[in-house]
CSV table of C-alpha atoms in Angstrom, one decimal:
chain,number,residue,atom,x,y,z
R,1,MET,CA,0.0,0.0,0.0
R,2,ASP,CA,1.0,3.6,-0.4
R,3,PRO,CA,3.8,4.3,2.1
R,4,VAL,CA,3.1,8.0,2.0
R,5,ARG,CA,-0.3,7.3,3.7
R,6,ASN,CA,1.3,5.0,6.3
R,7,PRO,CA,-0.1,6.4,9.6
R,8,TYR,CA,2.1,4.5,12.1
R,9,ALA,CA,4.9,6.4,13.9
R,10,PRO,CA,7.6,4.4,15.7
R,11,GLY,CA,9.9,7.0,17.2
R,12,ALA,CA,11.4,8.1,20.5
R,13,GLY,CA,8.7,10.2,22.2
R,14,GLN,CA,6.7,10.5,19.0
R,15,ARG,CA,3.0,10.6,19.6
R,16,PRO,CA,1.2,7.7,17.9
R,17,PRO,CA,-1.7,8.5,15.6
R,18,GLU,CA,-4.0,6.8,18.2
R,19,LEU,CA,-3.1,7.1,21.9
R,20,ALA,CA,-4.8,3.9,23.0
R,21,GLY,CA,-4.9,2.3,26.5
R,22,ARG,CA,-4.0,5.4,28.5
R,23,ASP,CA,-7.5,6.6,29.5
R,24,ARG,CA,-6.9,5.8,33.2
R,25,GLU,CA,-3.9,8.0,33.4
R,26,LEU,CA,-5.4,10.8,31.5
R,27,ALA,CA,-8.5,10.8,33.7
R,28,ALA,CA,-6.4,10.7,36.8
R,29,PHE,CA,-4.5,13.8,35.7
R,30,GLU,CA,-7.7,15.6,34.8
R,31,VAL,CA,-8.8,15.1,38.4
R,32,VAL,CA,-5.5,16.5,39.7
R,33,LEU,CA,-5.9,19.6,37.5
R,34,GLU,CA,-9.5,20.1,38.7
R,35,ARG,CA,-8.7,19.6,42.4
R,36,ILE,CA,-5.8,22.0,42.3
R,37,ALA,CA,-7.8,24.6,40.4
R,38,ALA,CA,-10.5,24.3,43.2
R,39,GLY,CA,-7.8,24.9,45.9
R,40,ARG,CA,-7.8,21.3,47.1
R,41,PRO,CA,-4.6,19.5,48.0
R,42,GLU,CA,-3.3,17.0,45.5
R,43,ARG,CA,-0.1,14.9,45.1
R,44,SER,CA,2.4,15.2,42.2
R,45,LEU,CA,2.4,12.3,39.8
R,46,VAL,CA,5.1,9.9,38.8
R,47,LEU,CA,4.9,7.6,35.8
R,48,THR,CA,7.0,4.5,35.7
R,49,GLY,CA,7.6,1.7,33.2
R,50,LEU,CA,10.1,0.1,30.8
R,51,ARG,CA,11.4,1.8,27.8
R,52,GLY,CA,9.1,1.6,24.8
R,53,VAL,CA,5.8,1.7,26.8
R,54,GLY,CA,5.1,5.4,25.9
R,55,LYS,CA,6.0,7.3,29.1
R,56,THR,CA,7.4,10.3,27.2
R,57,VAL,CA,4.4,10.4,24.9
R,58,LEU,CA,2.1,10.3,27.8
R,59,LEU,CA,4.1,13.0,29.6
R,60,ASN,CA,3.7,15.3,26.6
R,61,THR,CA,0.0,14.5,26.4
R,62,LEU,CA,-0.4,15.4,30.1
R,63,ARG,CA,1.4,18.6,29.4
R,64,SER,CA,-1.0,19.4,26.5
R,65,ALA,CA,-3.9,18.8,28.9
R,66,ALA,CA,-2.4,21.3,31.4
R,67,LEU,CA,-1.9,23.9,28.6
R,68,GLY,CA,-5.5,23.3,27.6
R,69,ARG,CA,-6.5,24.6,31.0
R,70,LEU,CA,-4.3,27.6,30.6
R,71,TRP,CA,-1.7,26.4,33.1
R,72,GLY,CA,1.9,27.4,32.9
R,73,THR,CA,4.1,24.4,31.9
R,74,GLY,CA,7.7,23.5,31.5
R,75,LYS,CA,9.6,20.3,30.8
R,76,ILE,CA,13.1,19.0,31.5
R,77,GLU,CA,14.9,15.8,30.7
R,78,ALA,CA,17.2,14.8,33.6
R,79,ARG,CA,20.7,13.7,32.8
R,80,PRO,CA,23.1,11.8,35.1
R,81,GLU,CA,25.5,13.9,37.1
R,82,GLN,CA,23.9,17.2,35.9
R,83,SER,CA,22.3,19.5,38.4
R,84,ILE,CA,18.7,20.3,37.7
R,85,ARG,CA,19.1,24.0,38.7
R,86,ARG,CA,19.6,25.3,35.1
R,87,PRO,CA,17.0,23.0,33.5
R,88,VAL,CA,14.4,23.8,36.1
R,89,ALA,CA,15.2,27.6,35.7
R,90,ALA,CA,14.6,27.3,31.9
R,91,ALA,CA,11.4,25.2,32.4
R,92,LEU,CA,9.9,27.6,34.9
R,93,HIS,CA,10.9,30.5,32.7
R,94,MET,CA,8.8,29.0,30.0
R,95,ALA,CA,5.9,28.4,32.4
R,96,VAL,CA,5.9,32.0,33.6
R,97,ARG,CA,6.0,33.3,30.0
R,98,GLU,CA,2.9,31.2,29.2
R,99,ILE,CA,0.8,32.8,32.0
R,100,ALA,CA,2.4,36.3,32.2
R,101,PRO,CA,0.4,37.9,29.3
R,102,ARG,CA,-2.8,37.3,31.3
R,103,HIS,CA,-1.5,38.7,34.5
R,104,ARG,CA,-2.8,42.2,35.4
R,105,ALA,CA,0.2,43.2,37.6
R,106,PRO,CA,3.3,43.4,35.4
R,107,ASP,CA,5.4,44.3,38.5
R,108,ARG,CA,4.5,40.9,40.1
R,109,VAL,CA,5.6,39.1,36.9
R,110,GLU,CA,8.9,41.1,36.9
R,111,GLU,CA,9.4,40.3,40.6
R,112,MET,CA,9.0,36.6,39.9
R,113,LEU,CA,11.4,36.8,36.9
R,114,GLY,CA,14.0,38.5,39.1
R,115,VAL,CA,13.8,35.6,41.6
R,116,LEU,CA,14.0,33.1,38.8
R,117,LYS,CA,17.1,34.8,37.4
R,118,ALA,CA,18.8,34.9,40.8
R,119,PHE,CA,18.0,31.1,41.2
R,120,ALA,CA,19.5,30.4,37.7
R,121,LEU,CA,22.6,32.5,38.1
R,122,ARG,CA,23.4,31.0,41.5
R,123,ASP,CA,24.6,28.0,39.6
R,124,THR,CA,27.6,29.9,38.3
R,125,ALA,CA,28.3,32.0,41.3
R,126,GLY,CA,32.0,31.8,42.2
R,127,ALA,CA,33.1,30.9,38.7
R,128,LYS,CA,36.5,32.3,37.7
R,129,PRO,CA,36.3,35.7,35.9
R,130,SER,CA,37.7,34.1,32.7
R,131,THR,CA,34.9,31.5,32.6
R,132,PRO,CA,32.0,32.4,30.3
R,133,ARG,CA,28.9,32.9,32.5
R,134,TRP,CA,25.7,31.1,31.5
R,135,GLN,CA,22.8,33.6,31.0
R,136,PRO,CA,19.2,32.5,31.4
R,137,GLY,CA,17.8,35.0,28.9
R,138,ILE,CA,15.7,36.9,31.5
R,139,ASP,CA,15.7,40.6,30.8
R,140,VAL,CA,15.2,41.9,34.4
R,141,PRO,CA,17.7,42.4,37.2
R,142,ALA,CA,18.3,39.4,39.4
R,143,SER,CA,16.7,39.7,42.8
R,144,ARG,CA,18.6,39.3,46.0
R,145,GLY,CA,17.7,37.4,49.1
R,146,ARG,CA,15.3,35.0,47.5
R,147,ALA,CA,16.1,31.6,45.9
R,148,ASP,CA,19.8,32.4,45.8
R,149,THR,CA,21.3,30.8,48.8
R,150,GLY,CA,23.1,28.1,46.8
R,151,ASP,CA,21.4,25.4,48.8
R,152,LEU,CA,19.2,23.8,46.2
R,153,GLU,CA,16.6,22.6,48.6
R,154,ILE,CA,16.0,26.1,50.1
R,155,ASP,CA,16.1,27.7,46.7
R,156,LEU,CA,13.7,25.3,45.1
R,157,VAL,CA,11.2,25.8,47.9
R,158,GLU,CA,11.3,29.6,47.5
R,159,LEU,CA,11.3,29.5,43.7
R,160,PHE,CA,8.4,27.0,43.5
R,161,CYS,CA,6.3,28.9,46.0
R,162,ASP,CA,6.8,32.2,44.3
R,163,ALA,CA,5.9,30.7,40.9
R,164,ALA,CA,2.8,29.0,42.4
R,165,GLU,CA,1.6,32.3,43.9
R,166,LEU,CA,1.9,34.0,40.5
R,167,ALA,CA,-0.3,31.3,39.0
R,168,ARG,CA,-2.7,31.4,41.9
R,169,ASP,CA,-3.4,35.1,41.0
R,170,LEU,CA,-4.9,33.8,37.7
R,171,GLY,CA,-6.8,30.9,39.2
R,172,VAL,CA,-4.5,28.3,37.5
R,173,GLY,CA,-1.4,26.3,38.3
R,174,ILE,CA,2.1,25.4,37.1
R,175,ALA,CA,3.2,21.9,36.1
R,176,LEU,CA,6.8,20.9,35.8
R,177,PHE,CA,7.3,17.8,33.7
R,178,VAL,CA,10.5,15.8,34.3
R,179,ASP,CA,11.5,13.0,32.0
R,180,GLU,CA,14.1,10.4,32.8
R,181,MET,CA,13.6,11.3,36.5
R,182,GLN,CA,15.7,8.5,37.8
R,183,ASP,CA,18.8,10.2,36.4
R,184,ILE,CA,18.5,13.2,38.7
R,185,PRO,CA,21.6,13.3,40.9
R,186,THR,CA,20.9,12.1,44.5
R,187,PRO,CA,21.2,15.4,46.3
R,188,ASP,CA,19.0,17.1,43.7
R,189,VAL,CA,16.3,14.3,44.1
R,190,SER,CA,16.3,15.0,47.8
R,191,ALA,CA,15.9,18.8,47.2
R,192,LEU,CA,13.1,18.2,44.7
R,193,CYS,CA,11.2,15.9,47.1
R,194,ALA,CA,11.5,18.5,49.9
R,195,ALA,CA,10.2,21.2,47.6
R,196,CYS,CA,7.2,19.1,46.6
R,197,HIS,CA,6.6,18.3,50.3
R,198,GLU,CA,6.5,22.0,51.2
R,199,LEU,CA,4.2,22.8,48.2
R,200,SER,CA,1.8,20.1,49.3
R,201,GLN,CA,1.7,21.5,52.9
R,202,ARG,CA,1.0,25.0,51.7
R,203,GLY,CA,-1.6,23.9,49.1
R,204,ALA,CA,0.4,25.8,46.5
R,205,PRO,CA,-0.8,25.2,42.9
R,206,LEU,CA,2.4,23.8,41.5
R,207,ILE,CA,2.9,20.1,40.7
R,208,VAL,CA,5.8,18.0,39.4
R,209,VAL,CA,4.9,15.2,36.9
R,210,GLY,CA,7.8,12.8,36.6
R,211,ALA,CA,8.5,9.8,34.3
R,212,GLY,CA,11.1,7.2,34.7
R,213,LEU,CA,12.2,3.6,34.8
R,214,PRO,CA,10.5,1.0,37.2
R,215,HIS,CA,13.0,1.6,40.0
R,216,LEU,CA,12.2,5.3,40.2
R,217,PRO,CA,10.0,4.9,43.3
R,218,ALA,CA,13.0,3.3,45.1
R,219,VAL,CA,15.2,6.2,44.0
R,220,LEU,CA,12.7,8.7,45.4
R,221,SER,CA,12.2,6.7,48.6
R,222,SER,CA,15.9,6.4,49.4
R,223,SER,CA,16.2,10.2,49.2
R,224,LYS,CA,13.2,11.1,51.4
R,225,SER,CA,11.3,8.5,53.3
R,226,TYR,CA,8.0,10.4,52.9
R,227,SER,CA,8.2,10.3,49.1
R,228,GLU,CA,6.0,7.2,49.1
R,229,ARG,CA,3.2,9.5,50.3
R,230,LEU,CA,4.3,12.5,48.4
R,231,PHE,CA,3.7,11.2,44.9
R,232,ARG,CA,1.0,9.3,43.2
R,233,TYR,CA,2.6,6.5,41.3
R,234,LEU,CA,1.2,5.2,38.0
R,235,ARG,CA,2.7,2.1,36.4
R,236,ILE,CA,2.7,2.3,32.6
R,237,ASP,CA,2.7,-1.1,31.1
R,238,ARG,CA,2.1,-2.8,27.7
R,239,LEU,CA,-1.3,-2.5,26.1
R,240,ASP,CA,-4.0,-5.2,26.4
R,241,ARG,CA,-5.3,-6.8,23.3
R,242,PRO,CA,-8.3,-4.4,22.8
R,243,ALA,CA,-6.1,-1.3,23.2
R,244,ALA,CA,-3.4,-2.7,20.9
R,245,ASP,CA,-6.0,-3.4,18.2
R,246,ARG,CA,-7.4,0.1,18.6
R,247,ALA,CA,-3.9,1.6,18.1
R,248,LEU,CA,-3.7,-0.2,14.8
R,249,VAL,CA,-7.3,-0.2,13.5
R,250,ALA,CA,-8.3,3.4,14.3
R,251,PRO,CA,-5.5,5.1,12.2
R,252,ALA,CA,-6.0,2.5,9.4
R,253,ASN,CA,-9.7,3.2,9.3
R,254,ARG,CA,-9.1,6.9,8.7
R,255,GLU,CA,-7.2,5.9,5.6
R,256,ASP,CA,-10.0,3.4,4.5
R,257,VAL,CA,-7.8,0.4,5.3
R,258,ALA,CA,-8.9,-2.6,7.3
R,259,PHE,CA,-7.2,-5.5,9.2
R,260,ASP,CA,-8.7,-9.0,9.4
R,261,GLN,CA,-8.8,-10.6,12.8
R,262,ASP,CA,-6.0,-13.1,12.1
R,263,ALA,CA,-3.7,-10.2,11.2
R,264,LEU,CA,-4.5,-8.4,14.4
R,265,THR,CA,-3.8,-11.6,16.3
R,266,ALA,CA,-0.5,-12.1,14.6
R,267,LEU,CA,0.5,-8.4,15.2
R,268,TYR,CA,-0.3,-8.7,18.9
R,269,ALA,CA,1.8,-11.8,19.2
R,270,ALA,CA,4.7,-10.1,17.5
R,271,ALA,CA,4.5,-6.8,19.4
R,272,ASP,CA,3.5,-8.3,22.7
R,273,GLY,CA,1.4,-5.2,23.4
R,274,TYR,CA,4.4,-2.8,23.8
R,275,PRO,CA,3.4,0.5,22.2
R,276,TYR,CA,6.7,1.1,20.4
R,277,PHE,CA,6.6,-2.4,18.9
R,278,VAL,CA,2.9,-2.0,17.9
R,279,GLN,CA,3.9,1.1,15.9
R,280,ALA,CA,7.0,-0.6,14.4
R,281,TYR,CA,5.3,-3.8,13.3
R,282,GLY,CA,2.3,-1.8,12.1
R,283,LYS,CA,4.4,0.5,9.9
R,284,VAL,CA,6.4,-2.3,8.2
R,285,THR,CA,3.2,-4.4,7.7
R,286,TRP,CA,1.4,-1.5,6.1
R,287,ASP,CA,4.3,-1.0,3.6
R,288,THR,CA,4.4,-4.7,2.9
R,289,ALA,CA,0.7,-5.4,2.4
R,290,PRO,CA,-0.4,-5.1,-1.3
R,291,ARG,CA,-4.0,-4.2,-0.5
R,292,SER,CA,-6.7,-3.9,2.1
R,293,PRO,CA,-7.6,-5.8,4.2
R,294,ILE,CA,-4.3,-6.5,5.7
R,295,THR,CA,-3.9,-10.3,6.4
R,296,ALA,CA,-1.9,-12.6,8.7
R,297,ALA,CA,0.1,-13.5,5.6
R,298,ASP,CA,1.1,-9.9,5.2
R,299,VAL,CA,2.2,-9.8,8.9
R,300,ARG,CA,4.4,-13.0,8.4
R,301,VAL,CA,6.1,-11.5,5.4
R,302,ALA,CA,6.7,-8.1,7.2
R,303,ALA,CA,7.8,-9.5,10.5
R,304,PRO,CA,11.5,-10.2,9.6
R,305,ASP,CA,11.9,-6.7,8.3
R,306,ALA,CA,10.3,-5.2,11.4
R,307,GLU,CA,12.6,-7.3,13.6
R,308,ALA,CA,15.6,-6.2,11.6
R,309,GLU,CA,14.7,-2.6,12.1
R,310,LEU,CA,14.3,-3.1,15.8
R,311,ALA,CA,17.5,-5.0,16.0
R,312,VAL,CA,19.4,-1.9,14.6
R,313,GLY,CA,17.4,1.1,15.9
R,314,PHE,CA,15.9,-0.1,19.2
R,315,PHE,CA,18.1,-2.8,20.5
R,316,GLY,CA,21.3,-2.4,18.6
R,317,SER,CA,21.8,1.2,19.5
R,318,ARG,CA,21.7,0.4,23.1
R,319,TYR,CA,23.9,-2.7,22.8
R,320,GLU,CA,26.6,-0.7,21.1
R,321,ARG,CA,26.8,1.7,24.1
R,322,ALA,CA,28.0,-1.2,26.3
R,323,THR,CA,31.6,-2.2,26.8
R,324,PRO,CA,32.7,-5.8,26.2
R,325,ALA,CA,32.5,-6.5,30.0
R,326,GLU,CA,29.0,-5.0,30.2
R,327,ARG,CA,27.9,-7.0,27.2
R,328,GLU,CA,29.2,-10.2,28.9
R,329,TYR,CA,27.2,-9.3,31.9
R,330,MET,CA,24.0,-8.7,29.9
R,331,ARG,CA,24.4,-11.9,28.0
R,332,ALA,CA,24.6,-13.8,31.3
R,333,MET,CA,21.4,-12.1,32.4
R,334,ALA,CA,19.7,-13.1,29.1
R,335,MET,CA,20.7,-16.7,29.5
R,336,LEU,CA,19.0,-16.8,32.9
R,337,GLY,CA,15.6,-15.5,31.5
R,338,ASP,CA,13.7,-12.4,30.6
R,339,GLY,CA,12.5,-11.3,34.0
R,340,PRO,CA,14.5,-10.0,37.0
R,341,VAL,CA,17.4,-12.2,37.9
R,342,ALA,CA,19.6,-12.5,41.0
R,343,THR,CA,23.0,-10.9,40.7
R,344,ALA,CA,24.4,-13.9,42.5
R,345,ASP,CA,23.0,-16.1,39.6
R,346,VAL,CA,24.6,-13.8,37.0
R,347,ALA,CA,28.0,-14.3,38.8
R,348,GLY,CA,27.4,-18.0,38.9
R,349,GLU,CA,26.6,-18.0,35.1
R,350,LEU,CA,29.9,-16.3,34.5
R,351,GLY,CA,31.9,-18.2,37.0
R,352,ARG,CA,32.9,-15.1,38.8
R,353,LYS,CA,32.6,-13.5,42.3
R,354,PRO,CA,29.7,-11.1,42.6
R,355,SER,CA,32.0,-8.3,43.9
R,356,SER,CA,34.1,-8.5,40.7
R,357,LEU,CA,31.1,-7.8,38.6
R,358,SER,CA,29.9,-4.7,40.5
R,359,PRO,CA,31.6,-2.2,38.2
R,360,ALA,CA,29.9,-3.6,35.1
R,361,ARG,CA,26.6,-3.8,36.8
R,362,ASP,CA,26.8,-0.3,38.2
R,363,SER,CA,27.8,1.1,34.8
R,364,LEU,CA,24.9,-0.6,33.1
R,365,ILE,CA,22.5,0.9,35.6
R,366,LYS,CA,24.0,4.4,35.0
R,367,LYS,CA,23.6,3.9,31.2
R,368,GLY,CA,20.0,3.0,31.7
R,369,LEU,CA,20.4,-0.5,30.2
R,370,ILE,CA,19.4,-2.4,33.3
R,371,TYR,CA,17.8,-1.5,36.7
R,372,SER,CA,17.8,-3.0,40.1
R,373,ALA,CA,14.2,-4.3,40.5
R,374,GLU,CA,14.8,-5.1,44.2
R,375,ARG,CA,17.8,-5.6,46.3
R,376,GLY,CA,20.1,-8.3,44.9
R,377,THR,CA,18.3,-8.5,41.5
R,378,VAL,CA,18.6,-6.8,38.1
R,379,ALA,CA,16.4,-6.6,35.0
R,380,PHE,CA,16.6,-5.1,31.5
R,381,THR,CA,15.0,-1.7,31.0
R,382,VAL,CA,14.1,-2.6,27.5
R,383,PRO,CA,11.4,-5.3,26.8
R,384,HIS,CA,12.6,-8.3,24.8
R,385,PHE,CA,16.2,-7.3,25.2
R,386,GLY,CA,17.1,-10.7,26.5
R,387,THR,CA,15.6,-12.3,23.3
R,388,PHE,CA,17.8,-9.9,21.2
R,389,LEU,CA,20.9,-10.8,23.2
R,390,ARG,CA,20.3,-14.6,22.9
R,391,ARG,CA,20.3,-14.1,19.1
R,392,GLN,CA,23.7,-12.3,19.0
R,393,PRO,CA,26.8,-14.3,18.2
R,394,CYS,CA,29.1,-14.8,21.2
């Protein structure tokens, strides 16, 4: 069929043509927005799940929902060993710019921007004169004595509270969206949790919506014990059969193309319900099928090409990031199964002492290729990665 009309969109963070199976999460967020707008207390949200389940897509959709209610929004993507001060400053600057045109007191907006600039520039305070200073692009003088102590926890609390009050003037809120939240450095995680705690106690209309890998709740809990009660956790998983069918059928119907039931069954078996895989197999199958309706035979012909594309773009790109020692560790995990495996069993598979494998394990965790599901166990962050590894030549 015509590849130009192909509706499917496998891509990192790319919204699919039909966002299926996420009604629960969207409804939960609408309740959060409404409660905060009504002045009622509400927890921030954290989305967790494996790679390829659509966390970033959902995060962006929630941001659109907040924008639809005239909230101020900003988004950051956390990176290992990088402080969140500058990214948070840039994100909140965007949020303030979104609500500022509707504010009737320009001096209040300028006051908030001055605090924001002071918060941002505190990151470079003490730099050598010859070092180029980062500028946040805020055309007002930096304030003094507010959000500029250099202690991120204190500064975040003051910054968030001031931003929230600016939004409260308009009867709206501010939402800060944080992707790859598990990569925030440990001290910054603690500061962010403390700021969210203070906001919840004050009933301030600012929330954090985070997304990350399955071990993110443990990361937050280890930084602040009350984080288990501070956030509402939503586990994002693979799609059930009706949702996966809808993700394929609805876009096709808009192009006057149909699937027969056997084709949908074959596609669900191949993609295993993972949203990224659904899009990947759907795209290749569309290009392969000669006509409508798409049949199970078309899926069988297309499957090898889809698997080859995934092997290069989805699995292979991650595999290439690993060192030889790290690949050896992951192959041992794969030989033990597809679910969480004990680190002691990995050591036994390799005939090594567990302590000697700690550097490889820790490096893989930092690279986001595996995570510690619970103490003494590890698992792949990417679905079907074990299957891919078992197919690789030793």
